[in-house]
PDB file of C-alpha atoms in Angstrom:
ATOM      1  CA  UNK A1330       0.000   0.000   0.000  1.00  0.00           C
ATOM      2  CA  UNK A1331       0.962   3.949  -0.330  1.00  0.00           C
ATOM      3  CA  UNK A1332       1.512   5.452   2.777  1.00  0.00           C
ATOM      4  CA  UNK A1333       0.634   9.341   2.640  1.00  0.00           C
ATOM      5  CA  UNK A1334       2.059  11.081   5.625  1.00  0.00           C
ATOM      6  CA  UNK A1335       1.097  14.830   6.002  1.00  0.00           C
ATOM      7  CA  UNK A1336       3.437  17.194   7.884  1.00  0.00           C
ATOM      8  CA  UNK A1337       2.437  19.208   9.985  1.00  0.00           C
ATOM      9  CA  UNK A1338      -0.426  17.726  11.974  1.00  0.00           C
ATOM     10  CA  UNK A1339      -1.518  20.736  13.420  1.00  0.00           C
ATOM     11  CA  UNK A1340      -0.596  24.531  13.005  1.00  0.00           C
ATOM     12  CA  UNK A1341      -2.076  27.317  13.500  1.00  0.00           C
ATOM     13  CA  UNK A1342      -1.400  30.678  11.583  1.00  0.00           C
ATOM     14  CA  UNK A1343      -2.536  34.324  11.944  1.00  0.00           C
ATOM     15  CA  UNK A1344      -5.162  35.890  10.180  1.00  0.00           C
ATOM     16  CA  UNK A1345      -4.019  37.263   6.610  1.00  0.00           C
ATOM     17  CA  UNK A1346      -0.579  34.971   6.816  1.00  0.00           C
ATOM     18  CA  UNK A1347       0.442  31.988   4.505  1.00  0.00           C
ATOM     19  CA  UNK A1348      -0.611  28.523   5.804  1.00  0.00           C
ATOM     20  CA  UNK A1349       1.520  25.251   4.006  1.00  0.00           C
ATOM     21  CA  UNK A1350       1.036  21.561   4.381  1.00  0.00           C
ATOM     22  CA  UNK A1351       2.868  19.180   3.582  1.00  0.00           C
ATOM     23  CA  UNK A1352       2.098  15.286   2.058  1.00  0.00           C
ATOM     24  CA  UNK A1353       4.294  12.357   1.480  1.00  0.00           C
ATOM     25  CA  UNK A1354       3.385   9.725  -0.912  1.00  0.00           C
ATOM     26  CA  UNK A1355       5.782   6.694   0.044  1.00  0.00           C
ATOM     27  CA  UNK A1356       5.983   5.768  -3.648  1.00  0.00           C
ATOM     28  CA  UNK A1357       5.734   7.881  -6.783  1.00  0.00           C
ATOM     29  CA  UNK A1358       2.056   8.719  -7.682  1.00  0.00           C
ATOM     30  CA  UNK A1359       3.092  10.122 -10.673  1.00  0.00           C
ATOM     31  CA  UNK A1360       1.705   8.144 -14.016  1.00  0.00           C
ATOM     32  CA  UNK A1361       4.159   8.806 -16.565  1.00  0.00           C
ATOM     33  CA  UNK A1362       1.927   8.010 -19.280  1.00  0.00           C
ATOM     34  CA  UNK A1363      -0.063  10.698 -19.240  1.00  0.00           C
ATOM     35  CA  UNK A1364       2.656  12.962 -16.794  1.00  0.00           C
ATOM     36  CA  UNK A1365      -0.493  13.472 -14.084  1.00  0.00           C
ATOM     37  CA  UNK A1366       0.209  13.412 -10.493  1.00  0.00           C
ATOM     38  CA  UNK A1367      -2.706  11.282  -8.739  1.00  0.00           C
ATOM     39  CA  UNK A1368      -2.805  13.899  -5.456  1.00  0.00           C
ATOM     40  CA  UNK A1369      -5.891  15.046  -4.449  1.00  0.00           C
ATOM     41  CA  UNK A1370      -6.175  17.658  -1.257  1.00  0.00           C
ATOM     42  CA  UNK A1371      -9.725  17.680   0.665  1.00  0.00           C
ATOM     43  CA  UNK A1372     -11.060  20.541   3.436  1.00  0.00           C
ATOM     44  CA  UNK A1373     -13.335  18.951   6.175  1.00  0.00           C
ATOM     45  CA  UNK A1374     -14.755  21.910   8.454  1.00  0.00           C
ATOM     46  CA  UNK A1375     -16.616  20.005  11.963  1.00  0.00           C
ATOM     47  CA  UNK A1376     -19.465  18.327  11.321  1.00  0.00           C
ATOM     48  CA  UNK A1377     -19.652  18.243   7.161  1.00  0.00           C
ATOM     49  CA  UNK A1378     -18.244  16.030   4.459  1.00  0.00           C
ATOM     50  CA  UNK A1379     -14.628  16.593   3.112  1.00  0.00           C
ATOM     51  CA  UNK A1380     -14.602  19.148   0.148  1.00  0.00           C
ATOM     52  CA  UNK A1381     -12.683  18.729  -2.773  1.00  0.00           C
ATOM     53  CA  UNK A1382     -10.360  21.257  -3.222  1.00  0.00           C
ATOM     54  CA  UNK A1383      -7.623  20.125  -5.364  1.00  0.00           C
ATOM     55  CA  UNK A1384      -7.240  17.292  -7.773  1.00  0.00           C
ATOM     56  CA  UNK A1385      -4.314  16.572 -10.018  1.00  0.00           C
ATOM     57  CA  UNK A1386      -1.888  17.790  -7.202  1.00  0.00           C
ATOM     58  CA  UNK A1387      -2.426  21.525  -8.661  1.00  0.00           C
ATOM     59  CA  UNK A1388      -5.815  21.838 -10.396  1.00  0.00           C
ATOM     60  CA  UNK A1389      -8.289  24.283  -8.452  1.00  0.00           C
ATOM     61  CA  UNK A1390     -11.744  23.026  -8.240  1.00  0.00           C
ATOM     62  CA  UNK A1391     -14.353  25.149  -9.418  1.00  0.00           C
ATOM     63  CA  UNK A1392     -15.407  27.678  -6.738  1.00  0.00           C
ATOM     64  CA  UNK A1393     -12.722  27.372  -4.823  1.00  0.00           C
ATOM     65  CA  UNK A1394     -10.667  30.551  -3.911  1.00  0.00           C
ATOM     66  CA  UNK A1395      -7.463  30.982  -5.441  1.00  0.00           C
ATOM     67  CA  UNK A1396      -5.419  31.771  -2.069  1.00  0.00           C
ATOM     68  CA  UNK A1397      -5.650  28.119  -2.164  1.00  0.00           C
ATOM     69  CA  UNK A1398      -2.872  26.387  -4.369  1.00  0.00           C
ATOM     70  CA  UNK A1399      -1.484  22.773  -4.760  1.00  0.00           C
ATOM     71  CA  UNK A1400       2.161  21.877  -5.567  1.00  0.00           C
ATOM     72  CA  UNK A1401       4.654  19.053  -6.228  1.00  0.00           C
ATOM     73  CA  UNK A1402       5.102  16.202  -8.352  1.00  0.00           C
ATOM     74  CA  UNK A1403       6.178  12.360  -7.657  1.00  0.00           C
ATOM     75  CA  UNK A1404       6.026  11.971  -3.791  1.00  0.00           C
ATOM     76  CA  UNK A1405       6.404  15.399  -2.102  1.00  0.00           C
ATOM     77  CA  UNK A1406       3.434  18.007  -2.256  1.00  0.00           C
ATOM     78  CA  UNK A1407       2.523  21.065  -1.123  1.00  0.00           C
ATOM     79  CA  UNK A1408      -0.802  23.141  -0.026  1.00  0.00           C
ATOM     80  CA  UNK A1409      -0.802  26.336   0.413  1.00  0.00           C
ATOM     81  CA  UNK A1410      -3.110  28.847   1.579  1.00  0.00           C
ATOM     82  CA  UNK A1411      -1.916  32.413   0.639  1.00  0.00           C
ATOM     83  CA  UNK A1412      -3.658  34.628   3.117  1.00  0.00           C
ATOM     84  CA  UNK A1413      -5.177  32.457   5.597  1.00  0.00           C
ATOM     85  CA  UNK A1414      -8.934  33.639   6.449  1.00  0.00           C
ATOM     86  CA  UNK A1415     -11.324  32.923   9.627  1.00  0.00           C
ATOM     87  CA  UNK A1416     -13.353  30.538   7.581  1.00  0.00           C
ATOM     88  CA  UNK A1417     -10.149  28.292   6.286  1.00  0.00           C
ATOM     89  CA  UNK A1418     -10.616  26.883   9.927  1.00  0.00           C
ATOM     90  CA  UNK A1419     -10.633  22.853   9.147  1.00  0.00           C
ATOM     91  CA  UNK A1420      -8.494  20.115   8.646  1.00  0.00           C
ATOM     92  CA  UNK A1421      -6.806  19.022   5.251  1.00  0.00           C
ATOM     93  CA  UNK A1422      -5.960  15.859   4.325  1.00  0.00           C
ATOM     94  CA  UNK A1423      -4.501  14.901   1.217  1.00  0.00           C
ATOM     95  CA  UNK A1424      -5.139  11.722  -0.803  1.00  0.00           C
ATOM     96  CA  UNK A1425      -3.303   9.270  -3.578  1.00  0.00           C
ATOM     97  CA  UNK A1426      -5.962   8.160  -6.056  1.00  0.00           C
ATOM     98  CA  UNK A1427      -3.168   6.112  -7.996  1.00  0.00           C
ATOM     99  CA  UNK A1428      -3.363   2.789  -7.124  1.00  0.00           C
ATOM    100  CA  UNK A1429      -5.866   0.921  -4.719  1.00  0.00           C
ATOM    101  CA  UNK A1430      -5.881   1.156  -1.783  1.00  0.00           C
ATOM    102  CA  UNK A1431      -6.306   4.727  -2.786  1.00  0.00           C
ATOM    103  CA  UNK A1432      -5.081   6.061   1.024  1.00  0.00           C
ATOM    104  CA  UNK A1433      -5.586   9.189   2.931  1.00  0.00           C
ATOM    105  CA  UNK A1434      -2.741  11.160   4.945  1.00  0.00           C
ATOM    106  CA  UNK A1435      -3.642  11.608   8.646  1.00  0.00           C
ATOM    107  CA  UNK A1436      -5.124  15.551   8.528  1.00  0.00           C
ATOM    108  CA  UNK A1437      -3.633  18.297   9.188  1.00  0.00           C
ATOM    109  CA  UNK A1438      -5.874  20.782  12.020  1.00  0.00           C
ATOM    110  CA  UNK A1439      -5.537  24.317  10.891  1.00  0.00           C
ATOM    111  CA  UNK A1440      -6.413  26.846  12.935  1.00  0.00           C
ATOM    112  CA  UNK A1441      -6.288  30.388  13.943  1.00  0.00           C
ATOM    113  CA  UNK A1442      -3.383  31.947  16.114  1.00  0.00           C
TER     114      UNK A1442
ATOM    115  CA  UNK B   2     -26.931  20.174  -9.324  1.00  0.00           C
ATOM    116  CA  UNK B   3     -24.925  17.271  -8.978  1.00  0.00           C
ATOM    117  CA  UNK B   4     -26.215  15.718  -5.450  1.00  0.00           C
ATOM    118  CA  UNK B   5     -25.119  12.932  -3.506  1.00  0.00           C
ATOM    119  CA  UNK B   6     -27.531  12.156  -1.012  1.00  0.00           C
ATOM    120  CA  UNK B   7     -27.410   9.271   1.757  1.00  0.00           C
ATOM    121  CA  UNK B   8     -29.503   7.612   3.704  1.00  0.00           C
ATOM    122  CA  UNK B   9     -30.225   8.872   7.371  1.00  0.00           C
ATOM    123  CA  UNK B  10     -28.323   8.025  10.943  1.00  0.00           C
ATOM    124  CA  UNK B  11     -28.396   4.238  12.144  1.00  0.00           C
ATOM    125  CA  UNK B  12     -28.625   2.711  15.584  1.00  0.00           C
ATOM    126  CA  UNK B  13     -27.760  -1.234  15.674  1.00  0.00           C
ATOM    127  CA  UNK B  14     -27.049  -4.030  17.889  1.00  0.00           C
ATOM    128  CA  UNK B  15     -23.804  -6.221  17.622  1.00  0.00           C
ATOM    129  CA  UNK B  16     -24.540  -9.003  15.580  1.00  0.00           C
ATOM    130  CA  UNK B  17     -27.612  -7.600  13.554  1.00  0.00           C
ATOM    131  CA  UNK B  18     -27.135  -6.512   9.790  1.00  0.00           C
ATOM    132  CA  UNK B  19     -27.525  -2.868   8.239  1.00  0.00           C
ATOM    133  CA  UNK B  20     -27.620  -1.943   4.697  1.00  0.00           C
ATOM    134  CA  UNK B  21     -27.343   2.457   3.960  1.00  0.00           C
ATOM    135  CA  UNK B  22     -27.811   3.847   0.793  1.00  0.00           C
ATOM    136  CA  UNK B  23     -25.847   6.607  -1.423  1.00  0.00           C
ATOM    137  CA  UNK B  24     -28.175   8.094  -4.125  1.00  0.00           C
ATOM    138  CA  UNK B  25     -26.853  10.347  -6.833  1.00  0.00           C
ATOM    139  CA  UNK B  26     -29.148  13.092  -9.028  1.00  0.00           C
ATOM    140  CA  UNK B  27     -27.666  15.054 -11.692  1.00  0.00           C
ATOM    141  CA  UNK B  28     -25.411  13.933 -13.719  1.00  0.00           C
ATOM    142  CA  UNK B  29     -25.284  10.589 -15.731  1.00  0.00           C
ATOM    143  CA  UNK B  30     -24.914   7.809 -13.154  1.00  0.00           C
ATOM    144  CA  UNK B  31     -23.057   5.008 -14.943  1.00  0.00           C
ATOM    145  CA  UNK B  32     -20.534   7.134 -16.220  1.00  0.00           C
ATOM    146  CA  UNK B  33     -19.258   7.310 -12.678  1.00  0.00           C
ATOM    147  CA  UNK B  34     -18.244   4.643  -9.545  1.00  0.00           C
ATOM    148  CA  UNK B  35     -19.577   5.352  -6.597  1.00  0.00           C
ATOM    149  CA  UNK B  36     -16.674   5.300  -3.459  1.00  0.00           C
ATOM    150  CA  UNK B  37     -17.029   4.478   0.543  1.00  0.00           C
ATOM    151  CA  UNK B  38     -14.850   6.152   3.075  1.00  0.00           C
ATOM    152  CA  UNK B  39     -14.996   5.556   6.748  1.00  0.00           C
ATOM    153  CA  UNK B  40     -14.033   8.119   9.237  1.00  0.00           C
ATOM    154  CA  UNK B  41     -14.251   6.481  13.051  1.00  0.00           C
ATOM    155  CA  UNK B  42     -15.086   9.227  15.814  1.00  0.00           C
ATOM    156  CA  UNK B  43     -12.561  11.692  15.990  1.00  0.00           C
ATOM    157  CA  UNK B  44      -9.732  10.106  13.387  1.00  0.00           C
ATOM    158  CA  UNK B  45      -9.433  10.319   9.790  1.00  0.00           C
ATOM    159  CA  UNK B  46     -10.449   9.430   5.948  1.00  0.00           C
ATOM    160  CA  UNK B  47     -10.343   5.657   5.296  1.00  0.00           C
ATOM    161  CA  UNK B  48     -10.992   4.501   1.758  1.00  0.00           C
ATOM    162  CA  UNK B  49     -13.028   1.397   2.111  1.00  0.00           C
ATOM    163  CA  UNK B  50     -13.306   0.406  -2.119  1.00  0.00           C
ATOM    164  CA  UNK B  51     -15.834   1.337  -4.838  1.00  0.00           C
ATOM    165  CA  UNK B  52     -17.858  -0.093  -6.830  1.00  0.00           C
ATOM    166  CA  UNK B  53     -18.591   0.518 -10.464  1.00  0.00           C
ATOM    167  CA  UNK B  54     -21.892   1.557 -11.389  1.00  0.00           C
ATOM    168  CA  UNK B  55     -21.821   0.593 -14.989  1.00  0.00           C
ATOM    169  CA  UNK B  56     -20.494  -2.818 -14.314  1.00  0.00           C
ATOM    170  CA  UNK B  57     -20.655  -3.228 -10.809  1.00  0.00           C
ATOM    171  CA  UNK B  58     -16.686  -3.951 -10.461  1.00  0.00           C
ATOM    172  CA  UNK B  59     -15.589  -3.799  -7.342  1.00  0.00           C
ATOM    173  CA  UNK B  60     -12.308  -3.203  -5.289  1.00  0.00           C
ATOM    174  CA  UNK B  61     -12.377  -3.525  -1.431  1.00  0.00           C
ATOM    175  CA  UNK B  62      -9.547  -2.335   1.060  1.00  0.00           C
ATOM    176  CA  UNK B  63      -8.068  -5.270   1.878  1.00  0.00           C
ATOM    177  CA  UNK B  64      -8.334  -4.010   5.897  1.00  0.00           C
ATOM    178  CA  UNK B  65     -12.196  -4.621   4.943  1.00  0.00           C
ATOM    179  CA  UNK B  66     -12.359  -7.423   2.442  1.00  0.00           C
ATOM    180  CA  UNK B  67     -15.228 -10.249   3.287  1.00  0.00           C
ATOM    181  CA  UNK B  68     -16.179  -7.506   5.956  1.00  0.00           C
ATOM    182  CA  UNK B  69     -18.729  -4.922   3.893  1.00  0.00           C
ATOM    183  CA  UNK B  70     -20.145  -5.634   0.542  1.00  0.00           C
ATOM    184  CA  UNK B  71     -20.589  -2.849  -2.110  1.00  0.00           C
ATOM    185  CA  UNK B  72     -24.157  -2.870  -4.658  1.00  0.00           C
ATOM    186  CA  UNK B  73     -25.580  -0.467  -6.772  1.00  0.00           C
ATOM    187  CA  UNK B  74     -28.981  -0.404  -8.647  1.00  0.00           C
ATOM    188  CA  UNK B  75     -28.890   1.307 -11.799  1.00  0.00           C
ATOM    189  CA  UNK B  76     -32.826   1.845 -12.260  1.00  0.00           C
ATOM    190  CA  UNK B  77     -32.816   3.953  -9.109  1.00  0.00           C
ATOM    191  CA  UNK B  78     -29.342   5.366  -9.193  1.00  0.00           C
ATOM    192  CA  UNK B  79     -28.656   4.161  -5.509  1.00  0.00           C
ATOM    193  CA  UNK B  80     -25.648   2.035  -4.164  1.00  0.00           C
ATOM    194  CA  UNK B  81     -25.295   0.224  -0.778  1.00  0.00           C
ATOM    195  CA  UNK B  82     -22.664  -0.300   1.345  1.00  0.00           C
ATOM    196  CA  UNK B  83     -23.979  -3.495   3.788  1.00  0.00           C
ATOM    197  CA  UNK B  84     -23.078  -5.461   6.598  1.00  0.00           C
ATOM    198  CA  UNK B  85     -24.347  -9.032   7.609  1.00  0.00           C
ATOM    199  CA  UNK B  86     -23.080  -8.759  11.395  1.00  0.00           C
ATOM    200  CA  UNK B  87     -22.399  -5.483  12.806  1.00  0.00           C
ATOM    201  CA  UNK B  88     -19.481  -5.313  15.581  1.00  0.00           C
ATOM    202  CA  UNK B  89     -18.828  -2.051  18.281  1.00  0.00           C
ATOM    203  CA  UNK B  90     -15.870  -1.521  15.938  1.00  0.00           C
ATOM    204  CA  UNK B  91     -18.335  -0.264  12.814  1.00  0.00           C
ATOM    205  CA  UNK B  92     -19.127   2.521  14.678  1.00  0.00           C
ATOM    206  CA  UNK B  93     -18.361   5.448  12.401  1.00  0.00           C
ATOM    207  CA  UNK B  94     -19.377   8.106   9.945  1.00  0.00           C
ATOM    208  CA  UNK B  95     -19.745   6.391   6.121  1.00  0.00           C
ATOM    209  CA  UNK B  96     -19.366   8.507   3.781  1.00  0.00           C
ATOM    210  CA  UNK B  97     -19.930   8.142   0.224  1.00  0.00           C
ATOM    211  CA  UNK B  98     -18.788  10.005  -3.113  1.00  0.00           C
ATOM    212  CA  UNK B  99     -18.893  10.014  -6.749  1.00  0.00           C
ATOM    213  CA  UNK B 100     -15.744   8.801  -8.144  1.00  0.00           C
ATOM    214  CA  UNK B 101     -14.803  10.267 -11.680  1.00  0.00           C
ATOM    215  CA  UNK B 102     -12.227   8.781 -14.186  1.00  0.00           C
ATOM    216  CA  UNK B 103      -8.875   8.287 -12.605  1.00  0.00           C
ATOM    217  CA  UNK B 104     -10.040   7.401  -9.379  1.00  0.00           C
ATOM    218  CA  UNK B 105     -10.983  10.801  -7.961  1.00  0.00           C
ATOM    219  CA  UNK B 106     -13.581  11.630  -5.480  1.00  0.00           C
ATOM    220  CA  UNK B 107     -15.294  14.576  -6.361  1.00  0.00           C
ATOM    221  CA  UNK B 108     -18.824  15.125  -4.907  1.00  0.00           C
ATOM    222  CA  UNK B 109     -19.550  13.347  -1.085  1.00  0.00           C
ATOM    223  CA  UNK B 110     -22.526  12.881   0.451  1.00  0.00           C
ATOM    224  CA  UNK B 111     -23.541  14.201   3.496  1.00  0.00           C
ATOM    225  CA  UNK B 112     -22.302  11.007   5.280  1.00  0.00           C
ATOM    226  CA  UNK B 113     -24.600   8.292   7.464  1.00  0.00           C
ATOM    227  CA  UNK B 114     -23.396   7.884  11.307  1.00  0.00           C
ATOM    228  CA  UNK B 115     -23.717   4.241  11.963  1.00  0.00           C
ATOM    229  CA  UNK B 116     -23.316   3.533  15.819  1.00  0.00           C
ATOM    230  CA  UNK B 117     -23.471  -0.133  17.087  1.00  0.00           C
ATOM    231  CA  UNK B 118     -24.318  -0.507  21.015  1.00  0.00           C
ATOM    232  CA  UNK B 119     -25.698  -2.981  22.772  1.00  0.00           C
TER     233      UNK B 119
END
């Protein structure tokens, strides 16, 4: 199986400042056949259903604010929230959709210093 | 709208069986599978498998295999996710999503809380 580690598991940063997580993939989720990186990053707030933020380790979902960005290819990625804001209050996790079991990292708690 | 919609919250007994729904609206439902994630109180995302609504092909976590079983029925755009004997160790939220091309959950349901007491 992949194992996704995420890095941090908690932070918390001020309002207006940059937030960044971190995700491991413990093998390559990178398909070189078509040169896509199988990395998706989800948002749960408390008491809702994980959001889909980021799929392809850098493509936006519709709606979603562009202070949020995905980075990284193979095994090390990267979210990052450009100007953190009172309702970016959740925890992340980020997933490998490459190969089954398609595994989660462990979160990462965000929240406001 | 693309809507994922699941069936409501669930009180069981070890030992007795549950089956909880996952019905999609919206978009063309056999062009999609249908994925099940567990998240156990207070911990994170587990992917349990999904199932293929066109074909029904299915691939189970291997952590679950022989433990949940996956269906779908295509003339009411509905999947399952069932067990045959509950345990205290089901307890959890179930949540499940459409999965596009790739492998990629996109839209989740609102989740069913499944809670096994005797």
């Amino acid at each position: 199986d992949i194992v996704v580690t995420q890095s941090p598991d908690s932070l918390a940063v001020s309002l207006g400042e940059r937030a960044t997580i971190n995700c491991k993939s413990s093998q390559s989720v990178l398909y070189s056949s078509n040169n896509m990186n199988y990395l998706a990053w989800y948002q749960q707030k408390p008491g809702q259903p994980p959001k889909l933020l980021i799929s392809w380790a850098s493509t936006r979902e519709s709606g979603v604010p562009d202070r949020f960005s995905g980075s990284g290819s193979g095994t090390d990625f990267t979210l990052t929230i450009s100007s953190l804001q009172a309702e970016d209050v959740a925890v992340y996790y980020c997933h490998q959709y490459y190969v089954p079991p398609r595994t989660f990292g462990q979160g990462t708690r965000l929240d406001i210093k | 709208e693309v809507q994922v919609v699941q069936s409501g919250a669930e009180v069981k007994k070890p030992g007795e069986s549950l089956k909880i729904s996952c019905k999609g609206s919206g978009y063309s439902f056999t062009d999609y599978g249908v994925g099940w994630v567990r998240q156990m109180p207070g911990k994170g995302l587990e992917w349990m498998g999904v199932i293929n609504a066109a074909d029904s092909d299915i691939r189970y976590s291997p952590s679950l295999q022989g433990q949940v079983t996956f269906s779908v029925d295509r003339s009411t755009r509905t999947a399952y996710l069932q067990w045959t004997s509950l345990k205290a160790s089901d307890t959890a939220m179930y949540y499940c999503a459409r999965q596009r091309g790739g492998g990629l959950l996109d839209v989740w349901g609102q989740g069913t809380l499944v809670t096994v007491s005797s």
